Amino acid sequence: MRIVLLILTLLVNLIADITIEQVHKNLALSIDVERKKLPQSVTKSLIIKDNGIKSVIEIPLNKKLRSSVASKKEGILVDFSDDFLDTQKFADEFNISLKEKLSIGYYIFENSSNLNDEKLIEEILLSNYQKNIKTIRPNWKMGVVGF
Amino acid sequence: MIKTKVKISYFLLLLLLSISFLGCGGSSNNNNNNTGKNVELQNYVAVYKKPDVKSEDIFETKLSYTNKNTLEVVLNGEVGSKVYVNGIQEGVIDSNGKAKLRLTTGLNDGVKTYYIKLKDYNNNETKVLEYKIKKDTTPPKISSLDFINVPENKKDVFTIKATDLNGKVTYSLSGLESDKFNVDKNSGKIIFKEAPDYEIKRKYSLNVIATDIAKNRAIQKVTIQIKNIPEIKPKLQSTQLTFDENSLDAEGKVNILEAGDTHIYKMVLFGVDSNLFKISQNGIINPIKELDYETVSSYKFQVVAYNGAGKSKSVDITINVKDIQEGNIWDQDNDFIPNDIEIFLGMNPNNSDENENGIVDGLESEGIHGDQFFTKQWHLKSLGTVVNDSGVKTVVGNDLRIMDIYHRYMGYNNANPIIVQVVDDGVDASHEDLRENMDMSRSYRHTGRTSVGDPTPASTGKTHGTMVSGIIASRAFNGKGVRGVAPFAKIAGSNWLEVQSVSGLEKVWLTGEGANEIAITNNSWGELFVKNSTYENILQKGTENLRDGKGRVYVVAAGNYRYYDGNSNLSYIANNRYVIAVGALTHKNVYASYSNPGGNLLVSAYGGGYYTNSPAIATTINEGNSVNSGSGKNTWSEDLNHNYTYMMGGTSAASPVVSGVIALVMEACPNLSWRDVKYLSATHATRVDAGHVHWVKNSAGLWHSEDYGYGLINPEGMIEECTNNYTNLPQERSFEIYETINMQLEDSSDVVFNIKVDENIKIEWIDLTIDSNHPQASDYRIELISPSGTVSKLVDWSSLNGDWMNGGFKFGAAGFIDEDSKGEWKVRISDFNIQHENLSGTIKSLKLKFYGH
């Protein structure tokens, strides 16, 4: 089934036809409003990879996190590409240990290295393993709030 | 050989016809070669001859009758020639070369002879004609039989045959029994008006009459003998009929397969119960008096049918009496509480006002079965009253229109309650108005190690989840507090918000204890910006696998960041296709000032305004945690134990309203998949605030708005459809289109990309992923435009900082449901220049992914 979908996707990509209809300068798009100060303006920049996209994200910091983020070693979440099997070698290389594998395929590693979680992720994303990794994040609180 | 004979015969036939034509002469046509020929003209016979014809072409005679006794003759001749008839000049050939004569018949129908001469100017005799004219007195001759045998039950009789000198004959009937027949006056075909029945009448007499043009008539008496056909009994079929109780209009028909060799002429009923019914000759049965289901629910008797042959047949008839309740079959006393719940609670399902205070039990706020603050819950039933200390009245009619649903559905589901999971900061599981509805075997406690357990928050200050849970399923009719939208559904609580671990989320959303049976998960939480695919990865599994493959329904709050120019489409929790993203409405049926917009919104529900100046949502709160007087007052003074509050608001409140509604829908229609629930939510939502400019009607006729989604969730419409022959959506299909762009877009500019789509599906959802390195990606307004011209604004510029679109950001589009995918789509990206920052970026790629069927 996945193969069929893949073929379908490839076919569609082959016949994709995207053209630029118009680009036009629009002075109405210049607006003189002040950007609002967001409710959680204190954030921490982190390099992560999410579903294949490496990016810097801003983690909102509460008071508790502000003081502890530099030393946080709560572990990391890793989702490997489907053909990657040697997770033990990966763990050994970075001195981390598998804590749990989730049903969605994520590995949760305890951080027993001498790096904090932030630096550990940066290190992994600089290594040869980065190509085998779809997602890597610190295993921290997911950072949501009740509405 | 055979062909030759045919040819010869055909030739002979033509020859005979030619001779006949010449001999009979037609009627009043020219006759240039007519010496000694008889000419038949209407009701006369004219015999004429031309004894002295010198040249055929100088003489033309036209013959026609002007009345019964007069023959008109037109002669051709030399102008000025005199015309003599029997020696007397009767006329002159006029300037047209013609003279007209009128010749009458003889007396007593005898033959009269006319000698006609033409004399020229010099009195030279030029032409002589002789006419012998007599009246036609010969009647037609009837040649058909005067005794006919015909089988019974057939209408055809016979055809009268007659001939006449002048050819044309018409037919009619006379006699005492002629009214039993019809005759075709031209063809003479006679048929019975009704098929004869040997057993009723065996012989008929009538006169057949043939009349010619001269009104000469021939009459023949005909006797028609009816022939008997072997006897056959009627055939009937045992029949079960259903009659509404309490109605004399109830009606049913015996199934008559065959009448036998004649018609059914009598039907009678017999048997013990037959005296309560009557039957007509054609088998229609009616009750003689009103039936009562509660007294007798079924009757049996027999019907006997007699046909004209004297044969009879009897069959059994069963009349099932349909229970028509005084109000509702599921709610006998029509008090907005289903019978089974009344029985479960020890109430009387036939007494709509048990405490006799004039208020039906389902609306009761007093007594042991009342809900003390029900009248304050305007989202369930708006009474147009002040419901909190804001002093602002609600609006009658601005509610969920849910009361009629309560006649049957309250989440109880035949003692197998619908389970709604509340993933939040915990639920006060021992709360007096929640504990009876708690499903502790599926509740999770995440503090410490995630495990099945009491979801009560560690801190009493964590009240959010308890408020959310009360909106969904605080218990009704227990003499306490409030009631939930689905007040007999079960709550599976969780305090996941306190830990927010990925493994904990997977547990509650996907793999936890009894996960398969949890129908709905309510998630009244999120963040202004979330770019984390983990949520979607778990949701995908939950929709694919849970509920035996039908998928759990995940409801999420759209977010409360409108003030910050927030947008629900900036969160991967709310903008993926697996969830129902819910916006919030106030009591005025307009979007709440805090409620996030977004092209990903599916529906809205009541979240209320801020409780100090507007009606908010009444619900439970952790016991002892509300304030009923003085500063910080957030509950009614009558809430003596501080267990309830009137302050709940936000999309956090709107989301559980939708979760409760869906619990009722899934009780009514347990086979709906997660996609069906989304589809029904969208296609039946009510378009509130219809004058708002953001509403867009898509080509399938559905209205969508970035502020409202498809509108206010409509439980009645959803249940009405899903319980009436609704067919689940076909298997999902999807395809995607990806293109690298790498186009620099200047600030204060917009660009439109045309995207040709050849694949055609009925759309349920579209993901649009845009990769741009704009350093302030929130400067973009992004609109998706379908081939039919439907414009959906997916996201507008906002105050969010950073290049968050770098590497790609996926937006959801809910507004194209039921549109066709095929055609040319447009993506319009507008880069706002905020405060002259002059920031711009490169649009690197676009990806459109369509989902539908």
mmCIF file of N, CA and C in Angstrom, chain A residues 6 20 24 27 31 34 40 46 60 64 68 80 85 92 98 100 107 112 116 118 128 142 144:
data_model
loop_
_atom_site.group_PDB
_atom_site.id
_atom_site.type_symbol
_atom_site.label_atom_id
_atom_site.label_comp_id
_atom_site.label_asym_id
_atom_site.label_seq_id
_atom_site.Cartn_x
_atom_site.Cartn_y
_atom_site.Cartn_z
ATOM 1 N N LEU A 6 3.472 5.770 -2.707
ATOM 2 C CA LEU A 6 4.717 6.411 -3.099
ATOM 3 C C LEU A 6 4.746 6.646 -4.597
ATOM 4 N N ILE A 20 4.145 30.898 -11.575
ATOM 5 C CA ILE A 20 3.915 32.155 -10.864
ATOM 6 C C ILE A 20 2.993 33.016 -11.713
ATOM 7 N N HIS A 24 3.360 41.272 -7.300
ATOM 8 C CA HIS A 24 3.161 42.700 -7.428
ATOM 9 C C HIS A 24 3.349 43.435 -6.117
ATOM 10 N N LEU A 27 1.434 48.410 -1.747
ATOM 11 C CA LEU A 27 1.739 49.336 -0.650
ATOM 12 C C LEU A 27 0.803 49.153 0.536
ATOM 13 N N ILE A 31 2.274 48.347 6.884
ATOM 14 C CA ILE A 31 1.403 48.793 7.968
ATOM 15 C C ILE A 31 2.253 49.227 9.157
ATOM 16 N N GLU A 34 2.354 48.204 15.887
ATOM 17 C CA GLU A 34 3.413 47.740 16.792
ATOM 18 C C GLU A 34 3.228 46.246 17.035
ATOM 19 N N GLN A 40 4.640 34.821 26.516
ATOM 20 C CA GLN A 40 5.854 34.187 27.051
ATOM 21 C C GLN A 40 7.021 34.641 26.190
ATOM 22 N N LEU A 46 16.792 26.544 20.789
ATOM 23 C CA LEU A 46 17.336 25.181 20.762
ATOM 24 C C LEU A 46 17.395 24.700 19.328
ATOM 25 N N PRO A 60 9.608 28.358 25.269
ATOM 26 C CA PRO A 60 9.216 29.335 26.291
ATOM 27 C C PRO A 60 9.788 28.923 27.648
ATOM 28 N N LYS A 64 11.348 28.672 36.549
ATOM 29 C CA LYS A 64 12.098 27.498 36.968
ATOM 30 C C LYS A 64 13.074 27.044 35.881
ATOM 31 N N SER A 68 17.509 26.522 35.155
ATOM 32 C CA SER A 68 17.993 25.144 35.079
ATOM 33 C C SER A 68 18.315 24.663 33.677
ATOM 34 N N PHE A 80 14.482 7.601 14.446
ATOM 35 C CA PHE A 80 15.437 7.276 13.396
ATOM 36 C C PHE A 80 14.709 7.009 12.084
ATOM 37 N N LEU A 85 19.115 0.655 12.143
ATOM 38 C CA LEU A 85 18.860 -0.401 13.120
ATOM 39 C C LEU A 85 19.818 -0.367 14.312
ATOM 40 N N ASP A 92 25.913 3.977 22.495
ATOM 41 C CA ASP A 92 27.261 3.826 23.059
ATOM 42 C C ASP A 92 28.145 4.997 22.653
ATOM 43 N N LEU A 98 19.265 3.686 26.366
ATOM 44 C CA LEU A 98 17.849 3.600 25.977
ATOM 45 C C LEU A 98 16.980 3.437 27.214
ATOM 46 N N GLU A 100 13.351 3.928 26.824
ATOM 47 C CA GLU A 100 12.031 3.454 26.399
ATOM 48 C C GLU A 100 11.893 3.623 24.895
ATOM 49 N N TYR A 107 12.633 6.759 20.189
ATOM 50 C CA TYR A 107 13.478 6.215 21.250
ATOM 51 C C TYR A 107 13.684 7.321 22.278
ATOM 52 N N SER A 112 23.326 10.154 29.897
ATOM 53 C CA SER A 112 24.362 9.870 30.883
ATOM 54 C C SER A 112 25.720 10.392 30.402
ATOM 55 N N ASN A 116 25.029 18.551 28.475
ATOM 56 C CA ASN A 116 23.605 18.718 28.772
ATOM 57 C C ASN A 116 22.800 18.352 27.528
ATOM 58 N N GLU A 118 20.923 19.984 25.534
ATOM 59 C CA GLU A 118 21.032 20.920 24.413
ATOM 60 C C GLU A 118 22.298 20.648 23.611
ATOM 61 N N ASN A 128 27.823 11.957 11.946
ATOM 62 C CA ASN A 128 27.350 11.224 10.772
ATOM 63 C C ASN A 128 25.949 10.646 10.963
ATOM 64 N N MET A 142 6.615 19.262 27.246
ATOM 65 C CA MET A 142 6.339 19.658 25.871
ATOM 66 C C MET A 142 5.968 21.132 25.742
ATOM 67 N N VAL A 144 3.280 23.190 26.836
ATOM 68 C CA VAL A 144 1.948 23.685 26.485
ATOM 69 C C VAL A 144 1.254 24.180 27.760
#
